Amino acid sequence: MITVRAPGRVNLMGDHTDHQDGLVLPAAIDRECVVTATPTSDGRVVARSQGFAGLVEVAADGRDDPRSVKPAWGRILGSVVDILAQRGRPPVGAELEIRSSVPPGSGLSSSAAFEVAVATALCEIAAFVIDPVELARACQEAEQAATGVPCGIMDQLAAVAGEDEHVLLIDCRSLSVLPVPFPTDLVMVVVHSGVTRRLTDTPYAIRRRHCQAVAADLGLASLRDTDPEQPPDDRFARHVVTENARVPVAALALAAGDLDTLAEVFDASHASLRDDYACSTPEIDALVERLVGAGAIGARLTGAGWGGCVVALAERPHLDQVIAEIGGSEVFVCRPGAGVSRVEP
Ligand code: GLA
């Protein structure tokens, strides 16, 4: 029997840039999905989850159509099994016990944590070695296949590559990951807006297609290739282009402990997500204002938006004041943590 854990993530800068080959700056957090796997000899993967009702059962060789798996929470699991089989994982059966402390529908990538934990457990029990970036890609493909949402690779790569005390500067074109030290005197304050949502119910896919069409009109492979000094005359594309340019600025400012620049860039990012990409909500905007008013260095929507969480950066001495100000909301205070790992018994 083996146990694997994979974290959720919070994104500090670069939202809706990954699907345009752009830059992102996420950190793995100490909320995680934990999977215990016992190998079996019947060629079936059978799973139970503490958070969802019902038993999921699929063929370990991926022959069952993931879209018809019941109950519905098993579709992502079915897709993970299927995609790993396509990549050559031997069809070793397993009994999986799953639990998670990543709140679903919150922009903290509960599904990426689930995919990466399940995939890693399945690979380990079959002694199937897979490169970490390939694992993240497989999990992204599984998410896309199961949900129909054309998500980028940020969430899965953060769950795989997270590092203690570091945020990750990821180039979603080359898939290079550069760990950036997170200042010791800061914390990330993640606050839930109270609005949960599934990405399938949001305009995520429509916006992505729109951005792709703008890039194609400009004769570009993706908006990554646009000059940030001359953003396209299109509000959604302009967000992607300006947000992409903010990511290295935020990474450098974190590395240098430059709080003024962090404040500026967080503010500009939230304004762009709200006004250009139009993926904020009145609840999120109000939270961002309250957090900054209470002494946070900066605050912004994190993840896809249309609900979910806000992330703020705070200096330790101001933390109590910031938390007191947003009393009543669900709050997680975090430091960047490690990516997927085996938990030794
Ligand atoms: C979701 C997607 C990611 C990314 C973010 C927005 O979390 O899964 O790929 O696009 O939204 O930055």
Short mmCIF file of C-alpha atoms and ligand atoms in Angstrom, two decimals:
data_model
loop_
_atom_site.label_atom_id
_atom_site.label_comp_id
_atom_site.label_asym_id
_atom_site.label_seq_id
_atom_site.Cartn_x
_atom_site.Cartn_y
_atom_site.Cartn_z
CA MET A 1 0.00 0.00 0.00
CA ILE A 2 1.29 3.49 -0.78
CA THR A 3 0.13 7.01 0.04
CA VAL A 4 0.64 10.06 -2.17
CA ARG A 5 -0.26 13.70 -1.56
CA ALA A 6 -0.56 16.50 -4.10
CA PRO A 7 -1.22 20.15 -3.25
CA GLY A 8 -3.68 22.75 -4.44
CA ARG A 9 -2.18 26.01 -5.69
CA VAL A 10 -2.65 29.71 -5.43
CA ASN A 11 -1.62 31.89 -8.33
CA LEU A 12 0.13 35.16 -7.45
CA MET A 13 0.33 36.62 -10.95
CA GLY A 14 -0.52 35.62 -14.51
CA ASP A 15 -4.15 34.55 -14.72
CA HIS A 16 -5.58 33.56 -18.09
CA THR A 17 -2.09 33.69 -19.58
CA ASP A 18 -1.24 29.96 -19.54
CA HIS A 19 -3.61 29.13 -22.41
CA GLN A 20 -1.82 31.77 -24.51
CA ASP A 21 1.65 30.21 -23.96
CA GLY A 22 2.34 32.89 -21.36
CA LEU A 23 4.00 33.22 -17.95
CA VAL A 24 2.45 32.37 -14.57
CA LEU A 25 3.58 32.64 -10.94
CA PRO A 26 1.78 30.06 -8.79
CA ALA A 27 2.74 28.48 -5.47
CA ALA A 28 1.68 25.09 -4.14
CA ILE A 29 -0.19 25.42 -0.84
CA ASP A 30 -0.55 23.25 2.24
CA ARG A 31 -4.04 22.13 1.29
CA GLU A 32 -3.82 18.80 -0.47
CA CYS A 33 -5.42 15.71 -1.93
CA VAL A 34 -4.23 12.46 -0.34
CA VAL A 35 -4.58 9.11 -2.12
CA THR A 36 -3.90 5.74 -0.57
CA ALA A 37 -3.50 3.01 -3.18
CA THR A 38 -3.48 -0.76 -2.73
CA PRO A 39 -2.57 -2.77 -5.84
CA THR A 40 -5.04 -5.47 -6.90
CA SER A 41 -4.83 -8.25 -9.45
CA ASP A 42 -8.22 -7.91 -11.15
CA GLY A 43 -7.32 -5.14 -13.60
CA ARG A 44 -9.88 -2.73 -12.12
CA VAL A 45 -9.36 0.66 -10.48
CA VAL A 46 -11.89 1.09 -7.68
CA ALA A 47 -12.04 4.40 -5.83
CA ARG A 48 -13.81 5.95 -2.87
CA SER A 49 -13.64 9.60 -1.93
CA GLN A 50 -14.33 11.09 1.47
CA GLY A 51 -15.79 14.20 -0.16
CA PHE A 52 -18.06 12.60 -2.78
CA ALA A 53 -20.64 9.85 -2.54
CA GLY A 54 -20.50 6.52 -4.36
CA LEU A 55 -17.96 4.02 -5.60
CA VAL A 56 -16.14 4.56 -8.89
CA GLU A 57 -14.91 1.58 -10.87
CA VAL A 58 -13.10 1.59 -14.22
CA ALA A 59 -10.91 -0.83 -16.18
CA ALA A 60 -7.21 -0.19 -15.46
CA ASP A 61 -6.36 -0.47 -19.16
CA GLY A 62 -8.49 2.59 -19.99
CA ARG A 63 -11.01 0.69 -22.11
CA ASP A 64 -14.05 2.22 -20.32
CA ASP A 65 -15.24 5.52 -21.80
CA PRO A 66 -14.45 8.08 -19.06
CA ARG A 67 -17.43 10.24 -20.07
CA SER A 68 -19.90 7.53 -19.05
CA VAL A 69 -18.36 6.86 -15.61
CA LYS A 70 -20.81 7.14 -12.72
CA PRO A 71 -20.94 8.80 -10.26
CA ALA A 72 -19.80 11.90 -12.14
CA TRP A 73 -16.81 12.67 -9.86
CA GLY A 74 -15.24 9.54 -11.30
CA ARG A 75 -14.99 10.98 -14.82
CA ILE A 76 -11.74 12.77 -14.10
CA LEU A 77 -10.42 9.59 -12.49
CA GLY A 78 -11.51 7.57 -15.54
CA SER A 79 -9.74 10.06 -17.80
CA VAL A 80 -6.54 9.88 -15.75
CA VAL A 81 -6.60 6.06 -15.99
CA ASP A 82 -7.28 6.24 -19.73
CA ILE A 83 -4.57 8.79 -20.52
CA LEU A 84 -1.94 6.99 -18.45
CA ALA A 85 -2.82 3.75 -20.27
CA GLN A 86 -2.29 5.57 -23.59
CA ARG A 87 1.14 6.60 -22.34
CA GLY A 88 2.04 3.01 -21.55
CA ARG A 89 1.18 2.52 -17.88
CA PRO A 90 0.77 -1.25 -17.30
CA PRO A 91 -2.90 -2.01 -16.41
CA VAL A 92 -2.28 -2.76 -12.73
CA GLY A 93 -5.54 -2.59 -10.77
CA ALA A 94 -5.90 -0.63 -7.53
CA GLU A 95 -8.13 0.27 -4.66
CA LEU A 96 -7.93 3.99 -4.01
CA GLU A 97 -9.02 5.89 -0.90
CA ILE A 98 -9.14 9.61 -1.59
CA ARG A 99 -9.54 12.61 0.68
CA SER A 100 -8.84 16.28 0.10
CA SER A 101 -8.53 19.51 2.05
CA VAL A 102 -8.56 21.70 -1.09
CA PRO A 103 -12.00 23.34 -1.26
CA PRO A 104 -13.65 22.56 -4.63
CA GLY A 105 -14.86 25.32 -6.95
CA SER A 106 -12.64 27.92 -5.27
CA GLY A 107 -9.91 28.65 -7.77
CA LEU A 108 -7.37 26.66 -5.71
CA SER A 109 -7.18 23.79 -8.21
CA SER A 110 -8.77 21.00 -6.24
CA SER A 111 -9.12 19.00 -9.44
CA ALA A 112 -5.44 19.35 -10.40
CA ALA A 113 -4.48 18.17 -6.89
CA PHE A 114 -6.83 15.20 -7.37
CA GLU A 115 -5.50 14.35 -10.84
CA VAL A 116 -1.84 14.60 -9.87
CA ALA A 117 -2.29 12.59 -6.65
CA VAL A 118 -4.28 9.84 -8.39
CA ALA A 119 -1.95 9.71 -11.41
CA THR A 120 1.16 9.54 -9.24
CA ALA A 121 -0.32 6.78 -7.06
CA LEU A 122 -1.33 4.78 -10.15
CA CYS A 123 2.14 5.17 -11.70
CA GLU A 124 3.90 4.22 -8.46
CA ILE A 125 1.94 1.01 -7.89
CA ALA A 126 2.60 -0.05 -11.49
CA ALA A 127 6.31 0.93 -11.21
CA PHE A 128 5.70 3.15 -14.24
CA VAL A 129 8.22 5.98 -14.46
CA ILE A 130 6.95 9.22 -15.97
CA ASP A 131 8.74 12.53 -16.36
CA PRO A 132 7.19 15.23 -14.08
CA VAL A 133 6.30 17.59 -16.94
CA GLU A 134 4.77 14.69 -18.87
CA LEU A 135 2.76 13.79 -15.76
CA ALA A 136 1.42 17.37 -15.60
CA ARG A 137 0.54 17.24 -19.31
CA ALA A 138 -1.25 13.91 -18.88
CA CYS A 139 -3.28 15.36 -16.00
CA GLN A 140 -4.14 18.49 -18.01
CA GLU A 141 -5.33 16.27 -20.86
CA ALA A 142 -7.42 14.23 -18.42
CA GLU A 143 -9.05 17.37 -17.03
CA GLN A 144 -9.82 18.64 -20.53
CA ALA A 145 -11.22 15.29 -21.63
CA ALA A 146 -13.39 14.86 -18.53
CA THR A 147 -14.78 18.38 -18.28
CA GLY A 148 -14.59 19.71 -21.83
CA VAL A 149 -12.93 22.87 -20.46
CA PRO A 150 -9.77 23.73 -22.44
CA CYS A 151 -7.72 24.58 -19.33
CA GLY A 152 -4.03 25.49 -19.48
CA ILE A 153 -1.23 23.64 -17.74
CA MET A 154 -0.54 25.94 -14.78
CA ASP A 155 -2.51 24.07 -12.12
CA GLN A 156 -1.17 20.61 -12.87
CA LEU A 157 2.41 21.84 -13.22
CA ALA A 158 2.19 23.71 -9.90
CA ALA A 159 0.86 20.57 -8.16
CA VAL A 160 3.77 18.58 -9.61
CA ALA A 161 6.64 21.05 -9.29
CA GLY A 162 5.83 23.07 -6.12
CA GLU A 163 8.78 23.83 -3.84
CA ASP A 164 8.83 24.69 -0.15
CA GLU A 165 9.23 28.44 0.42
CA HIS A 166 9.27 29.21 -3.33
CA VAL A 167 6.82 30.43 -5.91
CA LEU A 168 7.22 29.05 -9.41
CA LEU A 169 7.90 31.21 -12.43
CA ILE A 170 6.56 28.99 -15.20
CA ASP A 171 6.88 29.62 -18.91
CA CYS A 172 3.84 27.82 -20.32
CA ARG A 173 5.43 27.69 -23.78
CA SER A 174 8.73 26.02 -22.91
CA LEU A 175 7.32 24.53 -19.67
CA SER A 176 10.45 25.63 -17.83
CA VAL A 177 9.94 26.13 -14.09
CA LEU A 178 12.09 28.60 -12.16
CA PRO A 179 11.63 28.56 -8.36
CA VAL A 180 11.69 32.09 -6.89
CA PRO A 181 12.26 32.46 -3.12
CA PHE A 182 9.25 33.82 -1.26
CA PRO A 183 10.23 36.50 1.32
CA THR A 184 10.38 35.04 4.83
CA ASP A 185 8.48 37.95 6.39
CA LEU A 186 5.46 37.66 4.08
CA VAL A 187 2.47 35.33 4.03
CA MET A 188 -0.16 34.61 1.42
CA VAL A 189 -3.67 35.19 2.68
CA VAL A 190 -6.26 33.35 0.62
CA VAL A 191 -9.83 34.43 1.24
CA HIS A 192 -12.91 32.76 -0.17
CA SER A 193 -15.45 35.09 -1.78
CA GLY A 194 -18.24 32.73 -0.77
CA VAL A 195 -19.10 32.10 -4.44
CA THR A 196 -18.20 28.60 -5.66
CA ARG A 197 -18.44 27.66 -9.31
CA ARG A 198 -17.45 24.97 -11.78
CA LEU A 199 -15.32 26.07 -14.70
CA THR A 200 -17.79 24.38 -17.04
CA ASP A 201 -20.38 26.96 -15.98
CA THR A 202 -18.14 29.96 -16.75
CA PRO A 203 -17.14 31.69 -20.02
CA TYR A 204 -13.58 30.25 -19.61
CA ALA A 205 -13.69 28.33 -22.89
CA ILE A 206 -15.35 31.17 -24.83
CA ARG A 207 -12.70 33.64 -23.65
CA ARG A 208 -9.91 31.26 -24.57
CA ARG A 209 -11.32 30.79 -28.08
CA HIS A 210 -11.76 34.54 -28.41
CA CYS A 211 -8.10 35.17 -27.47
CA GLN A 212 -6.98 32.50 -29.89
CA ALA A 213 -9.00 34.15 -32.67
CA VAL A 214 -7.44 37.57 -31.92
CA ALA A 215 -3.97 36.00 -32.08
CA ALA A 216 -4.84 34.28 -35.37
CA ASP A 217 -6.10 37.59 -36.85
CA LEU A 218 -2.74 39.12 -35.94
CA GLY A 219 -1.00 36.21 -37.67
CA LEU A 220 0.39 34.92 -34.34
CA ALA A 221 0.46 31.44 -32.82
CA SER A 222 -0.76 32.86 -29.50
CA LEU A 223 -1.02 36.18 -27.65
CA ARG A 224 2.37 35.44 -26.04
CA ASP A 225 3.90 36.77 -29.23
CA THR A 226 2.27 40.21 -28.92
CA ASP A 227 4.32 43.30 -28.08
CA PRO A 228 3.18 44.40 -24.56
CA GLU A 229 3.92 48.01 -25.55
CA GLN A 230 1.24 47.71 -28.24
CA PRO A 231 -1.52 45.54 -26.80
CA PRO A 232 -4.32 44.53 -29.21
CA ASP A 233 -7.39 46.72 -29.41
CA ASP A 234 -9.52 44.08 -27.70
CA ARG A 235 -10.25 44.06 -23.97
CA PHE A 236 -9.85 40.31 -23.39
CA ALA A 237 -6.64 40.06 -25.41
CA ARG A 238 -5.31 43.24 -23.78
CA HIS A 239 -5.68 41.60 -20.36
CA VAL A 240 -3.67 38.58 -21.46
CA VAL A 241 -0.89 40.69 -22.94
CA THR A 242 -0.57 43.15 -20.05
CA GLU A 243 -0.94 40.40 -17.43
CA ASN A 244 1.82 38.40 -19.07
CA ALA A 245 4.14 41.42 -18.80
CA ARG A 246 3.32 41.74 -15.07
CA VAL A 247 4.52 38.22 -14.22
CA PRO A 248 8.30 38.79 -14.46
CA VAL A 249 7.85 42.15 -12.69
CA ALA A 250 6.11 40.39 -9.78
CA ALA A 251 8.70 37.60 -9.71
CA LEU A 252 11.59 40.08 -9.54
CA ALA A 253 9.82 42.19 -6.91
CA LEU A 254 9.24 39.10 -4.73
CA ALA A 255 12.87 38.05 -5.07
CA ALA A 256 14.00 41.57 -4.12
CA GLY A 257 11.39 42.06 -1.37
CA ASP A 258 10.22 45.20 -3.23
CA LEU A 259 6.82 45.77 -1.62
CA ASP A 260 5.96 48.96 -3.51
CA THR A 261 6.26 47.23 -6.86
CA LEU A 262 4.28 44.24 -5.56
CA ALA A 263 1.50 46.59 -4.46
CA GLU A 264 1.41 48.26 -7.88
CA VAL A 265 1.45 45.09 -9.88
CA PHE A 266 -1.23 43.36 -7.75
CA ASP A 267 -3.45 46.40 -8.11
CA ALA A 268 -2.97 46.58 -11.89
CA SER A 269 -3.58 42.85 -12.24
CA HIS A 270 -6.85 42.92 -10.35
CA ALA A 271 -8.05 45.96 -12.31
CA SER A 272 -7.23 44.18 -15.55
CA LEU A 273 -9.00 40.95 -14.52
CA ARG A 274 -12.03 43.01 -13.46
CA ASP A 275 -12.23 45.61 -16.24
CA ASP A 276 -10.64 43.94 -19.26
CA TYR A 277 -11.07 40.19 -18.81
CA ALA A 278 -14.36 40.68 -16.90
CA CYS A 279 -13.91 37.61 -14.71
CA SER A 280 -14.35 39.22 -11.30
CA THR A 281 -17.53 39.54 -9.24
CA PRO A 282 -18.80 42.28 -6.89
CA GLU A 283 -17.98 40.00 -3.90
CA ILE A 284 -14.39 39.58 -5.07
CA ASP A 285 -13.93 43.29 -5.79
CA ALA A 286 -15.23 44.15 -2.32
CA LEU A 287 -12.85 41.66 -0.68
CA VAL A 288 -9.86 43.01 -2.59
CA GLU A 289 -10.69 46.54 -1.42
CA ARG A 290 -11.15 45.48 2.20
CA LEU A 291 -7.90 43.51 2.25
CA VAL A 292 -5.88 46.41 0.87
CA GLY A 293 -7.70 48.83 3.19
CA ALA A 294 -6.76 46.63 6.17
CA GLY A 295 -3.05 46.78 5.38
CA ALA A 296 -2.38 43.97 2.88
CA ILE A 297 0.44 44.82 0.47
CA GLY A 298 -1.75 43.87 -2.47
CA ALA A 299 -4.75 41.69 -3.26
CA ARG A 300 -6.18 40.23 -6.44
CA LEU A 301 -8.49 37.57 -7.73
CA THR A 302 -6.65 34.25 -8.11
CA GLY A 303 -7.34 31.46 -10.58
CA ALA A 304 -10.04 31.60 -13.21
CA GLY A 305 -12.40 33.93 -11.31
CA TRP A 306 -16.19 34.25 -11.68
CA GLY A 307 -16.16 33.35 -7.97
CA GLY A 308 -13.61 31.48 -5.92
CA CYS A 309 -10.79 33.09 -3.97
CA VAL A 310 -8.78 36.25 -3.59
CA VAL A 311 -5.08 36.17 -2.71
CA ALA A 312 -3.43 38.90 -0.68
CA LEU A 313 0.16 39.36 0.36
CA ALA A 314 0.66 40.52 3.93
CA GLU A 315 3.59 41.27 6.19
CA ARG A 316 3.48 39.13 9.31
CA PRO A 317 3.01 42.08 11.72
CA HIS A 318 -0.12 43.16 9.79
CA LEU A 319 -1.62 39.70 9.49
CA ASP A 320 -3.94 39.84 12.53
CA GLN A 321 -5.33 43.19 11.42
CA VAL A 322 -5.94 41.93 7.88
CA ILE A 323 -7.68 38.79 9.11
CA ALA A 324 -9.79 40.73 11.62
CA GLU A 325 -10.98 43.03 8.83
CA ILE A 326 -12.35 40.22 6.72
CA GLY A 327 -13.84 38.30 9.67
CA GLY A 328 -16.65 36.00 8.63
CA SER A 329 -15.00 34.84 5.40
CA GLU A 330 -13.16 31.56 5.01
CA VAL A 331 -9.43 32.35 5.25
CA PHE A 332 -6.32 30.25 4.63
CA VAL A 333 -2.98 31.71 5.62
CA CYS A 334 -0.27 29.92 3.63
CA ARG A 335 3.39 29.76 2.72
CA PRO A 336 4.51 28.11 -0.52
CA GLY A 337 4.82 24.34 -0.17
CA ALA A 338 6.11 21.23 -1.92
CA GLY A 339 4.69 19.54 -5.00
CA VAL A 340 3.45 15.97 -5.20
CA SER A 341 5.23 13.45 -2.97
CA ARG A 342 4.96 9.98 -1.43
CA VAL A 343 3.96 10.03 2.21
CA GLU A 344 6.05 7.51 4.10
CA PRO A 345 4.07 5.34 6.53
C1 GLA B 1 -7.96 27.72 -14.35
C2 GLA B 1 -7.26 26.87 -15.41
C3 GLA B 1 -5.80 27.30 -15.56
C4 GLA B 1 -5.68 28.83 -15.76
C5 GLA B 1 -6.49 29.56 -14.71
C6 GLA B 1 -6.53 31.04 -14.96
O1 GLA B 1 -7.41 27.45 -13.09
O2 GLA B 1 -7.32 25.51 -15.08
O3 GLA B 1 -5.19 26.60 -16.61
O4 GLA B 1 -6.04 29.18 -17.06
O5 GLA B 1 -7.82 29.10 -14.64
O6 GLA B 1 -5.26 31.58 -14.86
#
